[in-house]
CSV table of N, CA and C in Angstrom, one decimal:
chain,number,residue,atom,x,y,z
A,1,MET,N,169.9,145.6,-51.6
A,1,MET,CA,169.9,144.6,-52.8
A,1,MET,C,168.8,145.2,-53.8
A,2,ASP,N,169.2,145.1,-55.1
A,2,ASP,CA,168.0,145.3,-56.2
A,2,ASP,C,166.9,145.0,-55.9
A,3,GLY,N,166.2,145.2,-56.2
A,3,GLY,CA,164.8,144.3,-56.1
A,3,GLY,C,164.5,143.3,-57.7
A,4,ALA,N,165.6,143.2,-58.6
A,4,ALA,CA,165.7,142.3,-59.2
A,4,ALA,C,166.2,141.0,-59.2
A,5,ILE,N,167.2,141.7,-58.0
A,5,ILE,CA,167.9,140.4,-57.8
A,5,ILE,C,167.7,139.5,-56.0
A,6,THR,N,167.2,138.4,-56.3
A,6,THR,CA,166.5,137.4,-55.3
A,6,THR,C,167.8,137.1,-54.2
A,7,ASP,N,169.0,136.6,-55.0
A,7,ASP,CA,170.4,136.4,-54.1
A,7,ASP,C,171.5,136.8,-54.2
A,8,ILE,N,172.3,137.4,-53.4
A,8,ILE,CA,174.1,137.5,-53.6
A,8,ILE,C,174.5,136.1,-53.7
A,9,VAL,N,174.8,135.8,-54.5
A,9,VAL,CA,175.9,134.9,-54.9
A,9,VAL,C,177.0,134.8,-54.7
A,10,VAL,N,177.8,135.9,-54.6
A,10,VAL,CA,179.3,136.2,-54.3
A,10,VAL,C,179.2,137.4,-54.1
A,11,ASP,N,179.3,137.6,-52.7
A,11,ASP,CA,179.4,139.1,-51.8
A,11,ASP,C,180.4,139.8,-52.8
A,12,ALA,N,180.9,141.4,-52.6
A,12,ALA,CA,181.8,142.6,-52.9
A,12,ALA,C,183.3,141.6,-52.6
A,13,VAL,N,183.2,141.9,-50.9
A,13,VAL,CA,184.1,141.1,-50.0
A,13,VAL,C,185.3,140.1,-50.9
A,14,SER,N,184.1,139.2,-50.9
A,14,SER,CA,185.0,138.2,-51.3
A,14,SER,C,185.3,137.9,-52.7
A,15,ILE,N,184.6,138.9,-53.6
A,15,ILE,CA,185.3,139.3,-55.1
A,15,ILE,C,186.9,139.4,-55.3
A,16,GLU,N,186.6,140.8,-54.1
A,16,GLU,CA,187.7,141.9,-54.1
A,16,GLU,C,188.7,140.6,-53.4
A,17,ARG,N,188.8,139.7,-52.5
A,17,ARG,CA,189.7,138.7,-52.1
A,17,ARG,C,190.1,137.9,-53.3
A,18,ARG,N,189.7,137.1,-53.8
A,18,ARG,CA,189.9,136.6,-54.7
A,18,ARG,C,190.4,137.0,-55.7
A,19,VAL,N,189.7,137.9,-56.1
A,19,VAL,CA,190.8,139.0,-57.1
A,19,VAL,C,192.2,139.0,-57.2
A,20,ALA,N,192.5,139.1,-55.3
A,20,ALA,CA,193.8,139.6,-55.4
A,20,ALA,C,194.6,137.8,-55.4
A,21,GLU,N,193.9,137.4,-54.9
A,21,GLU,CA,194.4,135.8,-55.0
A,21,GLU,C,195.1,135.3,-56.4
A,22,LEU,N,193.8,135.4,-57.3
A,22,LEU,CA,194.3,135.4,-58.6
A,22,LEU,C,194.9,135.9,-59.1
A,23,GLY,N,195.0,137.3,-58.8
A,23,GLY,CA,196.5,138.4,-59.4
A,23,GLY,C,197.8,137.4,-58.9
A,24,ARG,N,198.0,136.8,-57.8
A,24,ARG,CA,199.7,136.8,-56.9
A,24,ARG,C,199.6,135.4,-57.9
A,25,GLU,N,198.5,134.5,-57.8
A,25,GLU,CA,198.9,133.2,-58.3
A,25,GLU,C,199.0,133.3,-60.2
A,26,ILE,N,198.5,134.3,-60.5
A,26,ILE,CA,199.1,134.2,-62.2
A,26,ILE,C,200.6,135.0,-62.1
A,27,SER,N,201.0,135.7,-61.6
A,27,SER,CA,202.0,136.8,-60.9
A,27,SER,C,203.0,135.7,-61.0
A,28,ALA,N,203.3,135.1,-59.9
A,28,ALA,CA,204.2,133.5,-59.3
A,28,ALA,C,203.9,132.9,-61.2
A,29,HIS,N,203.4,132.3,-62.0
A,29,HIS,CA,203.4,131.7,-62.7
A,29,HIS,C,203.6,132.1,-63.7
A,30,TYR,N,204.0,133.6,-64.3
A,30,TYR,CA,204.5,134.0,-65.0
A,30,TYR,C,205.7,135.0,-64.8
A,31,ALA,N,206.4,135.0,-63.9
A,31,ALA,CA,207.5,135.3,-62.7
A,31,ALA,C,208.7,135.5,-64.3
A,32,GLY,N,208.8,136.7,-64.5
A,32,GLY,CA,209.9,136.2,-65.3
A,32,GLY,C,209.7,136.4,-67.1
A,33,ARG,N,208.3,137.0,-67.0
A,33,ARG,CA,207.6,136.3,-68.7
A,33,ARG,C,206.5,137.9,-68.4
A,34,SER,N,206.4,138.1,-69.3
A,34,SER,CA,205.6,139.1,-70.2
A,34,SER,C,204.5,138.6,-70.6
A,35,LEU,N,203.3,139.1,-70.1
A,35,LEU,CA,201.9,138.2,-70.5
A,35,LEU,C,200.9,139.1,-71.6
A,36,VAL,N,200.1,139.0,-72.4
A,36,VAL,CA,199.1,139.9,-73.0
A,36,VAL,C,197.7,139.1,-72.3
A,37,VAL,N,197.1,139.8,-71.1
A,37,VAL,CA,195.8,139.5,-71.2
A,37,VAL,C,194.5,139.8,-71.6
A,38,VAL,N,194.2,139.2,-72.3
A,38,VAL,CA,192.5,139.7,-73.1
A,38,VAL,C,191.5,139.5,-72.3
A,39,GLY,N,190.9,139.9,-72.7
A,39,GLY,CA,189.2,140.4,-71.8
A,39,GLY,C,188.8,139.8,-73.0
A,40,VAL,N,187.4,139.3,-72.1
A,40,VAL,CA,186.7,139.0,-72.9
A,40,VAL,C,185.1,139.9,-73.0
A,41,LEU,N,185.2,140.6,-74.0
A,41,LEU,CA,184.2,142.2,-73.7
A,41,LEU,C,182.5,141.0,-74.0
A,42,THR,N,182.1,142.1,-73.4
A,42,THR,CA,181.9,143.2,-72.4
A,42,THR,C,181.7,142.1,-70.9
A,43,GLY,N,181.3,141.2,-70.3
A,43,GLY,CA,180.6,140.8,-69.7
A,43,GLY,C,182.4,140.9,-68.4
A,44,ALA,N,183.6,140.8,-68.9
A,44,ALA,CA,185.1,140.4,-68.1
A,44,ALA,C,185.5,141.7,-67.6
A,45,VAL,N,185.0,142.8,-68.1
A,45,VAL,CA,185.5,144.1,-68.3
A,45,VAL,C,185.7,144.8,-66.9
A,46,VAL,N,184.7,144.7,-65.9
A,46,VAL,CA,184.8,144.6,-64.8
A,46,VAL,C,186.2,143.8,-63.9
A,47,PHE,N,185.9,142.7,-63.9
A,47,PHE,CA,186.9,141.3,-63.7
A,47,PHE,C,188.3,142.2,-64.2
A,48,VAL,N,188.4,142.5,-65.4
A,48,VAL,CA,189.9,142.7,-66.0
A,48,VAL,C,190.2,143.7,-65.3
A,49,ALA,N,189.8,144.5,-65.2
A,49,ALA,CA,189.8,146.0,-64.6
A,49,ALA,C,190.6,145.6,-63.2
A,50,ASP,N,190.2,145.1,-62.7
A,50,ASP,CA,190.4,144.4,-60.8
A,50,ASP,C,191.5,143.5,-61.0
A,51,LEU,N,191.5,143.0,-62.2
A,51,LEU,CA,192.4,141.5,-62.1
A,51,LEU,C,193.7,141.9,-62.4
A,52,MET,N,194.1,142.9,-63.4
A,52,MET,CA,195.0,143.3,-63.8
A,52,MET,C,195.9,144.3,-63.0
A,53,ARG,N,195.2,144.7,-62.0
A,53,ARG,CA,195.8,145.8,-61.0
A,53,ARG,C,196.4,145.1,-59.8
A,54,GLN,N,196.2,143.5,-60.0
A,54,GLN,CA,196.9,142.6,-59.2
A,54,GLN,C,197.8,141.7,-59.7
A,55,ILE,N,197.9,142.0,-60.9
A,55,ILE,CA,198.9,141.3,-61.8
A,55,ILE,C,200.2,142.1,-61.8
A,56,SER,N,202.0,141.7,-61.2
A,56,SER,CA,202.7,142.6,-61.0
A,56,SER,C,203.8,141.4,-61.9
A,57,VAL,N,203.8,141.0,-63.2
A,57,VAL,CA,204.6,140.9,-64.5
A,57,VAL,C,204.1,141.8,-65.2
A,58,PRO,N,205.0,142.0,-66.3
A,58,PRO,CA,204.9,143.1,-67.6
A,58,PRO,C,203.7,142.3,-68.5
A,59,MET,N,202.6,143.2,-68.4
A,59,MET,CA,201.5,143.0,-68.8
A,59,MET,C,201.7,143.9,-70.0
A,60,GLU,N,200.6,143.3,-71.3
A,60,GLU,CA,199.5,144.0,-72.4
A,60,GLU,C,198.1,143.7,-72.1
A,61,LEU,N,197.6,144.5,-72.7
A,61,LEU,CA,195.8,144.0,-72.5
A,61,LEU,C,194.8,144.7,-73.9
A,62,ASP,N,194.3,143.5,-74.0
A,62,ASP,CA,194.1,143.7,-75.4
A,62,ASP,C,192.5,143.0,-75.1
A,63,PHE,N,191.6,143.4,-76.1
A,63,PHE,CA,189.6,142.9,-75.7
A,63,PHE,C,189.2,142.1,-76.8
A,64,VAL,N,188.4,141.0,-76.7
A,64,VAL,CA,187.7,140.8,-77.8
A,64,VAL,C,186.8,140.4,-77.8
A,65,ALA,N,185.6,140.5,-78.4
A,65,ALA,CA,184.2,140.5,-78.3
A,65,ALA,C,183.5,139.6,-78.7
A,66,THR,N,182.7,138.3,-78.5
A,66,THR,CA,182.1,137.5,-78.8
A,66,THR,C,180.7,137.3,-78.6
A,67,SER,N,179.7,136.3,-79.4
A,67,SER,CA,178.4,136.9,-78.8
A,67,SER,C,177.9,135.3,-79.2
A,68,SER,N,176.9,135.1,-77.9
A,68,SER,CA,176.3,133.8,-77.4
A,68,SER,C,174.9,134.1,-77.2
A,69,TYR,N,174.8,135.1,-76.5
A,69,TYR,CA,173.5,135.5,-75.9
A,69,TYR,C,172.8,136.0,-76.8
A,70,GLY,N,172.7,137.1,-76.9
A,70,GLY,CA,172.3,138.1,-77.0
A,70,GLY,C,171.1,138.9,-76.1
A,71,ARG,N,169.8,138.8,-76.0
A,71,ARG,CA,169.2,139.5,-75.2
A,71,ARG,C,168.4,138.2,-74.3
A,72,ALA,N,169.0,137.0,-74.2
A,72,ALA,CA,168.4,135.8,-74.0
A,72,ALA,C,169.0,135.7,-72.9
A,73,THR,N,168.6,134.3,-71.6
A,73,THR,CA,169.4,134.0,-70.7
A,73,THR,C,169.6,132.6,-71.0
A,74,ARG,N,169.3,132.3,-72.1
A,74,ARG,CA,170.4,130.8,-72.6
A,74,ARG,C,171.2,131.5,-73.9
A,75,THR,N,172.3,130.6,-73.8
A,75,THR,CA,173.2,130.8,-74.7
A,75,THR,C,172.3,130.1,-76.5
A,76,SER,N,172.8,130.9,-77.3
A,76,SER,CA,172.4,130.4,-78.5
A,76,SER,C,172.7,128.5,-78.9
A,77,GLY,N,173.9,128.9,-78.7
A,77,GLY,CA,175.0,127.7,-79.0
A,77,GLY,C,175.5,127.8,-80.5
A,78,GLU,N,175.9,129.6,-80.8
A,78,GLU,CA,176.3,130.1,-82.0
A,78,GLU,C,177.7,130.9,-81.5
A,79,VAL,N,178.7,130.5,-81.5
A,79,VAL,CA,179.7,131.6,-80.9
A,79,VAL,C,180.0,132.4,-82.5
A,80,ARG,N,180.0,133.8,-81.7
A,80,ARG,CA,180.7,135.0,-82.9
A,80,ARG,C,181.6,135.7,-82.8
A,81,LEU,N,182.6,136.0,-83.3
A,81,LEU,CA,184.1,137.0,-82.5
A,81,LEU,C,183.2,138.3,-83.6
A,82,LEU,N,182.9,138.8,-82.8
A,82,LEU,CA,182.3,140.2,-83.3
A,82,LEU,C,183.8,141.6,-83.1
A,83,LYS,N,184.9,141.0,-82.3
A,83,LYS,CA,185.8,142.3,-82.4
A,83,LYS,C,187.2,140.9,-82.0
A,84,ASP,N,187.8,141.0,-83.3
A,84,ASP,CA,189.5,140.7,-82.7
A,84,ASP,C,190.3,141.3,-82.1
A,85,LEU,N,191.8,140.7,-81.8
A,85,LEU,CA,192.3,141.3,-80.9
A,85,LEU,C,193.1,142.1,-81.7
A,86,SER,N,193.6,143.1,-81.3
A,86,SER,CA,194.4,144.1,-81.9
A,86,SER,C,195.7,144.0,-82.6
A,87,HIS,N,196.3,143.1,-81.6
A,87,HIS,CA,197.7,143.0,-81.8
A,87,HIS,C,198.2,141.4,-82.3
A,88,PRO,N,199.2,141.1,-82.9
A,88,PRO,CA,199.4,139.7,-83.1
A,88,PRO,C,200.1,138.7,-82.3
A,89,VAL,N,200.0,137.7,-81.6
A,89,VAL,CA,199.8,137.2,-80.9
A,89,VAL,C,201.4,136.2,-80.9
A,90,LEU,N,201.9,135.7,-81.8
A,90,LEU,CA,202.6,135.0,-82.4
A,90,LEU,C,204.1,134.8,-81.0
A,91,GLY,N,204.2,133.8,-80.1
A,91,GLY,CA,204.9,133.8,-79.1
A,91,GLY,C,204.6,134.2,-78.2
A,92,ARG,N,203.4,134.7,-78.1
A,92,ARG,CA,202.9,135.5,-76.9
A,92,ARG,C,202.6,134.8,-75.6
A,93,HIS,N,202.5,135.0,-74.1
A,93,HIS,CA,201.9,134.2,-73.3
A,93,HIS,C,200.5,134.8,-73.5
A,94,LEU,N,199.0,134.3,-73.8
A,94,LEU,CA,198.2,134.7,-73.0
A,94,LEU,C,196.9,134.5,-72.0
A,95,LEU,N,196.7,135.4,-71.8
A,95,LEU,CA,195.8,134.6,-70.9
A,95,LEU,C,194.5,135.1,-71.3
A,96,LEU,N,193.6,134.2,-71.5
A,96,LEU,CA,192.5,134.6,-71.8
A,96,LEU,C,190.9,134.4,-70.3
A,97,VAL,N,190.6,136.4,-70.4
A,97,VAL,CA,190.1,136.6,-69.4
A,97,VAL,C,188.4,136.9,-69.3
A,98,GLU,N,187.6,135.5,-68.4
A,98,GLU,CA,186.2,135.4,-69.5
A,98,GLU,C,185.5,135.8,-67.7
A,99,ASP,N,184.3,136.6,-68.0
A,99,ASP,CA,183.8,136.5,-66.4
A,99,ASP,C,182.6,135.0,-65.9
A,100,ILE,N,182.3,134.4,-67.2
A,100,ILE,CA,181.5,133.4,-66.7
A,100,ILE,C,182.0,132.4,-67.5
A,101,VAL,N,182.2,130.7,-66.9
A,101,VAL,CA,182.0,129.5,-67.8
A,101,VAL,C,181.2,128.9,-67.8
A,102,ASP,N,180.3,128.5,-69.0
A,102,ASP,CA,178.9,128.0,-68.4
A,102,ASP,C,178.8,126.7,-69.3
A,103,THR,N,178.7,127.3,-70.5
A,103,THR,CA,178.7,125.8,-71.5
A,103,THR,C,180.0,125.5,-72.2
A,104,GLY,N,180.8,126.6,-72.1
A,104,GLY,CA,182.4,126.2,-72.3
A,104,GLY,C,182.3,126.8,-73.8
A,105,LEU,N,181.4,126.8,-74.6
A,105,LEU,CA,181.4,126.9,-76.2
A,105,LEU,C,182.0,128.6,-76.3
A,106,THR,N,182.1,129.2,-75.4
A,106,THR,CA,183.3,130.5,-75.9
A,106,THR,C,184.4,130.7,-75.7
A,107,LEU,N,184.9,130.0,-74.4
A,107,LEU,CA,185.9,129.8,-74.2
A,107,LEU,C,186.6,128.7,-75.2
A,108,HIS,N,186.0,127.7,-75.1
A,108,HIS,CA,186.8,126.4,-76.4
A,108,HIS,C,186.6,126.9,-77.6
A,109,TYR,N,185.4,128.1,-78.1
A,109,TYR,CA,186.3,128.6,-79.3
A,109,TYR,C,187.4,129.5,-79.6
A,110,LEU,N,187.6,130.3,-78.0
A,110,LEU,CA,188.6,131.3,-78.2
A,110,LEU,C,189.5,130.2,-78.8
A,111,VAL,N,189.8,129.9,-77.1
A,111,VAL,CA,191.1,128.8,-77.0
A,111,VAL,C,191.7,128.1,-78.7
A,112,GLN,N,190.6,127.5,-78.9
A,112,GLN,CA,191.0,127.1,-80.7
A,112,GLN,C,191.5,128.4,-81.4
A,113,THR,N,190.8,129.1,-81.2
A,113,THR,CA,191.2,130.3,-82.3
A,113,THR,C,192.6,131.1,-82.3
A,114,PHE,N,192.5,131.4,-81.1
A,114,PHE,CA,193.7,132.2,-80.8
A,114,PHE,C,194.9,131.2,-80.8
A,115,GLY,N,194.8,129.6,-80.5
A,115,GLY,CA,196.0,128.8,-79.9
A,115,GLY,C,196.3,128.5,-82.0
A,116,ALA,N,196.0,128.6,-82.9
A,116,ALA,CA,196.3,128.5,-84.1
A,116,ALA,C,197.1,129.1,-84.6
A,117,ARG,N,196.8,130.7,-83.7
A,117,ARG,CA,197.8,131.7,-83.8
A,117,ARG,C,199.5,131.7,-83.2
A,118,GLN,N,199.4,130.2,-82.8
A,118,GLN,CA,200.7,130.3,-82.4
A,118,GLN,C,201.6,130.9,-81.1
A,119,PRO,N,200.7,131.3,-80.2
A,119,PRO,CA,201.7,131.7,-78.9
A,119,PRO,C,202.1,130.8,-78.3
A,120,ALA,N,203.2,131.3,-77.3
A,120,ALA,CA,203.5,130.8,-76.9
A,120,ALA,C,202.9,129.8,-75.4
A,121,SER,N,201.6,130.6,-75.3
A,121,SER,CA,201.1,129.6,-74.5
A,121,SER,C,199.5,130.2,-74.5
A,122,VAL,N,198.8,129.8,-74.1
A,122,VAL,CA,197.6,129.9,-74.1
A,122,VAL,C,196.4,129.9,-72.9
A,123,ALA,N,196.1,130.2,-71.4
A,123,ALA,CA,195.8,129.9,-70.8
A,123,ALA,C,194.2,131.1,-70.3
A,124,THR,N,193.6,130.1,-69.2
A,124,THR,CA,192.5,130.4,-69.1
A,124,THR,C,192.7,131.3,-67.8
A,125,CYS,N,191.5,132.1,-67.5
A,125,CYS,CA,190.6,132.6,-66.3
A,125,CYS,C,189.5,133.1,-66.0
A,126,ALA,N,189.0,132.5,-65.3
A,126,ALA,CA,187.0,133.3,-64.9
A,126,ALA,C,186.7,133.5,-63.8
A,127,LEU,N,186.0,134.2,-63.6
A,127,LEU,CA,185.7,135.3,-62.5
A,127,LEU,C,184.7,133.7,-62.4
A,128,LEU,N,183.9,133.0,-62.6
A,128,LEU,CA,182.6,132.2,-62.6
A,128,LEU,C,182.8,131.2,-62.7
A,129,ASP,N,182.3,129.7,-62.4
A,129,ASP,CA,182.5,128.7,-62.9
A,129,ASP,C,181.2,127.8,-63.1
A,130,LYS,N,180.7,127.5,-63.8
A,130,LYS,CA,178.9,126.9,-63.9
A,130,LYS,C,179.4,125.7,-64.6
A,131,PRO,N,179.8,124.5,-64.1
A,131,PRO,CA,180.2,123.1,-64.3
A,131,PRO,C,178.8,122.1,-64.8
A,132,ALA,N,177.8,122.8,-64.2
A,132,ALA,CA,176.3,121.9,-64.3
A,132,ALA,C,176.2,122.0,-65.8
A,133,ARG,N,176.2,123.2,-66.4
A,133,ARG,CA,175.8,123.6,-68.2
A,133,ARG,C,177.0,123.3,-69.1
A,134,ARG,N,177.8,122.4,-68.8
A,134,ARG,CA,178.9,122.0,-69.6
A,134,ARG,C,178.8,121.3,-70.5
A,135,ALA,N,178.8,122.5,-71.9
A,135,ALA,CA,178.7,121.3,-73.1
A,135,ALA,C,179.6,121.2,-73.8
A,136,GLN,N,180.7,121.3,-73.2
A,136,GLN,CA,182.4,121.6,-74.6
A,136,GLN,C,183.2,121.7,-73.0
A,137,PRO,N,184.2,120.5,-73.2
A,137,PRO,CA,185.1,120.5,-72.2
A,137,PRO,C,185.9,121.6,-72.2
A,138,VAL,N,186.1,121.9,-70.9
A,138,VAL,CA,187.1,123.7,-71.2
A,138,VAL,C,187.7,123.6,-69.9
A,139,THR,N,189.4,123.8,-70.4
A,139,THR,CA,190.1,123.7,-68.5
A,139,THR,C,190.4,125.1,-68.1
A,140,LEU,N,190.0,125.5,-66.8
A,140,LEU,CA,190.4,126.4,-66.5
A,140,LEU,C,191.7,126.6,-65.6
A,141,ASP,N,192.5,127.3,-65.7
A,141,ASP,CA,193.6,127.2,-65.2
A,141,ASP,C,193.6,128.6,-64.0
A,142,TYR,N,192.8,129.6,-63.9
A,142,TYR,CA,192.8,129.8,-63.2
A,142,TYR,C,190.9,130.3,-62.8
A,143,ARG,N,190.5,129.9,-61.9
A,143,ARG,CA,188.9,130.0,-61.2
A,143,ARG,C,188.4,130.5,-60.3
A,144,GLY,N,187.7,131.9,-60.4
A,144,GLY,CA,187.6,132.7,-59.1
A,144,GLY,C,186.7,131.8,-58.0
A,145,PHE,N,185.4,131.5,-58.8
A,145,PHE,CA,184.1,130.7,-58.1
A,145,PHE,C,183.5,130.0,-58.9
A,146,GLU,N,183.0,128.5,-58.2
A,146,GLU,CA,182.3,127.9,-59.3
A,146,GLU,C,180.7,128.1,-58.5
A,147,ILE,N,179.8,127.8,-59.2
A,147,ILE,CA,178.4,128.5,-58.8
A,147,ILE,C,178.0,127.4,-59.5
A,148,ASP,N,176.5,127.0,-58.5
A,148,ASP,CA,175.5,126.7,-59.5
A,148,ASP,C,174.9,127.1,-60.4
A,149,ASP,N,173.9,126.5,-61.1
A,149,ASP,CA,173.6,126.5,-62.2
A,149,ASP,C,172.1,127.7,-62.3
A,150,HIS,N,172.3,128.8,-62.1
A,150,HIS,CA,171.5,129.7,-61.7
A,150,HIS,C,171.9,131.0,-63.2
A,151,PHE,N,170.5,131.5,-63.2
A,151,PHE,CA,171.4,133.0,-64.1
A,151,PHE,C,171.7,134.5,-63.7
A,152,VAL,N,173.0,134.5,-63.3
A,152,VAL,CA,173.1,135.9,-62.3
A,152,VAL,C,174.0,137.0,-63.3
A,153,VAL,N,173.8,137.8,-62.5
A,153,VAL,CA,174.6,138.8,-62.8
A,153,VAL,C,175.2,139.9,-61.8
A,154,GLY,N,175.9,141.2,-62.4
A,154,GLY,CA,176.7,141.6,-61.6
A,154,GLY,C,177.8,142.2,-62.0
A,155,TYR,N,178.9,142.7,-61.2
A,155,TYR,CA,180.2,142.5,-61.6
A,155,TYR,C,180.5,142.8,-62.7
A,156,GLY,N,179.7,143.1,-64.1
A,156,GLY,CA,179.8,143.3,-65.2
A,156,GLY,C,179.2,141.8,-66.3
A,157,LEU,N,178.5,141.4,-65.3
A,157,LEU,CA,177.5,140.7,-65.8
A,157,LEU,C,176.2,140.7,-66.0
A,158,ASP,N,175.3,140.5,-67.3
A,158,ASP,CA,174.2,141.3,-67.1
A,158,ASP,C,172.9,140.6,-67.9
A,159,HIS,N,171.7,141.1,-68.3
A,159,HIS,CA,171.1,140.5,-68.4
A,159,HIS,C,170.4,142.0,-69.2
A,160,ALA,N,170.2,141.7,-70.4
A,160,ALA,CA,169.6,143.2,-71.3
A,160,ALA,C,170.6,144.1,-71.3
A,161,GLY,N,171.6,144.0,-71.1
A,161,GLY,CA,172.5,145.2,-70.7
A,161,GLY,C,172.6,145.7,-69.6
A,162,LEU,N,171.4,145.6,-68.3
A,162,LEU,CA,171.7,146.0,-67.0
A,162,LEU,C,172.1,145.2,-66.5
A,163,TYR,N,171.9,146.2,-64.8
A,163,TYR,CA,172.9,145.1,-64.1
A,163,TYR,C,174.7,144.9,-64.2
A,164,ARG,N,174.9,145.3,-64.8
A,164,ARG,CA,176.7,145.4,-65.0
A,164,ARG,C,177.2,145.9,-63.7
A,165,ASN,N,177.0,147.3,-63.1
A,165,ASN,CA,177.4,147.8,-62.1
A,165,ASN,C,177.6,147.9,-60.9
A,166,LEU,N,176.4,146.6,-60.8
A,166,LEU,CA,176.4,145.9,-59.0
A,166,LEU,C,178.1,145.7,-58.8
A,167,PRO,N,178.1,145.7,-57.2
A,167,PRO,CA,179.6,145.4,-56.8
A,167,PRO,C,179.8,143.6,-56.5
A,168,TYR,N,178.3,143.3,-57.0
A,168,TYR,CA,178.5,141.5,-56.3
A,168,TYR,C,178.1,140.7,-57.0
A,169,VAL,N,177.9,139.7,-57.4
A,169,VAL,CA,177.4,138.6,-58.0
A,169,VAL,C,175.9,138.1,-57.5
A,170,GLY,N,174.3,138.2,-58.4
A,170,GLY,CA,174.1,138.0,-57.9
A,170,GLY,C,172.6,137.4,-58.8
A,171,MET,N,171.5,136.6,-57.7
A,171,MET,CA,170.8,135.9,-58.6
A,171,MET,C,169.8,136.6,-59.3
A,172,LEU,N,169.4,136.7,-60.9
A,172,LEU,CA,168.2,137.2,-61.3
A,172,LEU,C,167.1,136.5,-60.6
A,173,ALA,N,165.8,137.3,-60.4
A,173,ALA,CA,164.6,136.9,-60.8
A,173,ALA,C,164.1,136.4,-61.5
A,174,PRO,N,163.3,135.5,-61.7
A,174,PRO,CA,162.9,135.1,-62.9
A,174,PRO,C,161.6,135.7,-63.1
A,175,MET,N,162.3,136.0,-64.8
A,175,MET,CA,161.1,136.6,-65.9
A,175,MET,C,159.7,136.4,-66.0
A,176,LYS,N,158.8,137.6,-65.2
A,176,LYS,CA,157.3,137.7,-65.8
A,176,LYS,C,157.2,136.6,-66.6
A,177,PRO,N,156.6,135.8,-67.2
A,177,PRO,CA,155.6,135.8,-68.3
A,177,PRO,C,155.0,136.8,-69.3
């Protein structure tokens, strides 16, 4: 374990198993239809890459980028869209894929923004759900794991750009003042 990680919250084997289960659930729900998987950069890229390989229905991949954290460990409360979708979504089935949902602000913003573009449907999926921090009610159609209110890194999640490459999700040691 990396010295900056105090505990493993979700180990690599559990992530692999749950991602496979999510892929089966999503594939069953969208059987006979095509899907646009929309990954929220940058944190969800590892999860999206593994998840899409588990989805058996025809799918396209797109990405959006948002910002609400910067280099902090707490959200600023303001969501900015830094990169929009590359293709129109009118009449398409969208699956928004997040690394973690805590306050719900980003996911709420994305559901509202893309829902206004008249897709056939908008569903949500997150590897991690941290409901203790929820400031904006959101519905997760697909959820990997519910976690306690700790700042976590790994499996795509970062702090100041670091730790994304860890194969597990771990708790970051408290920062020294």
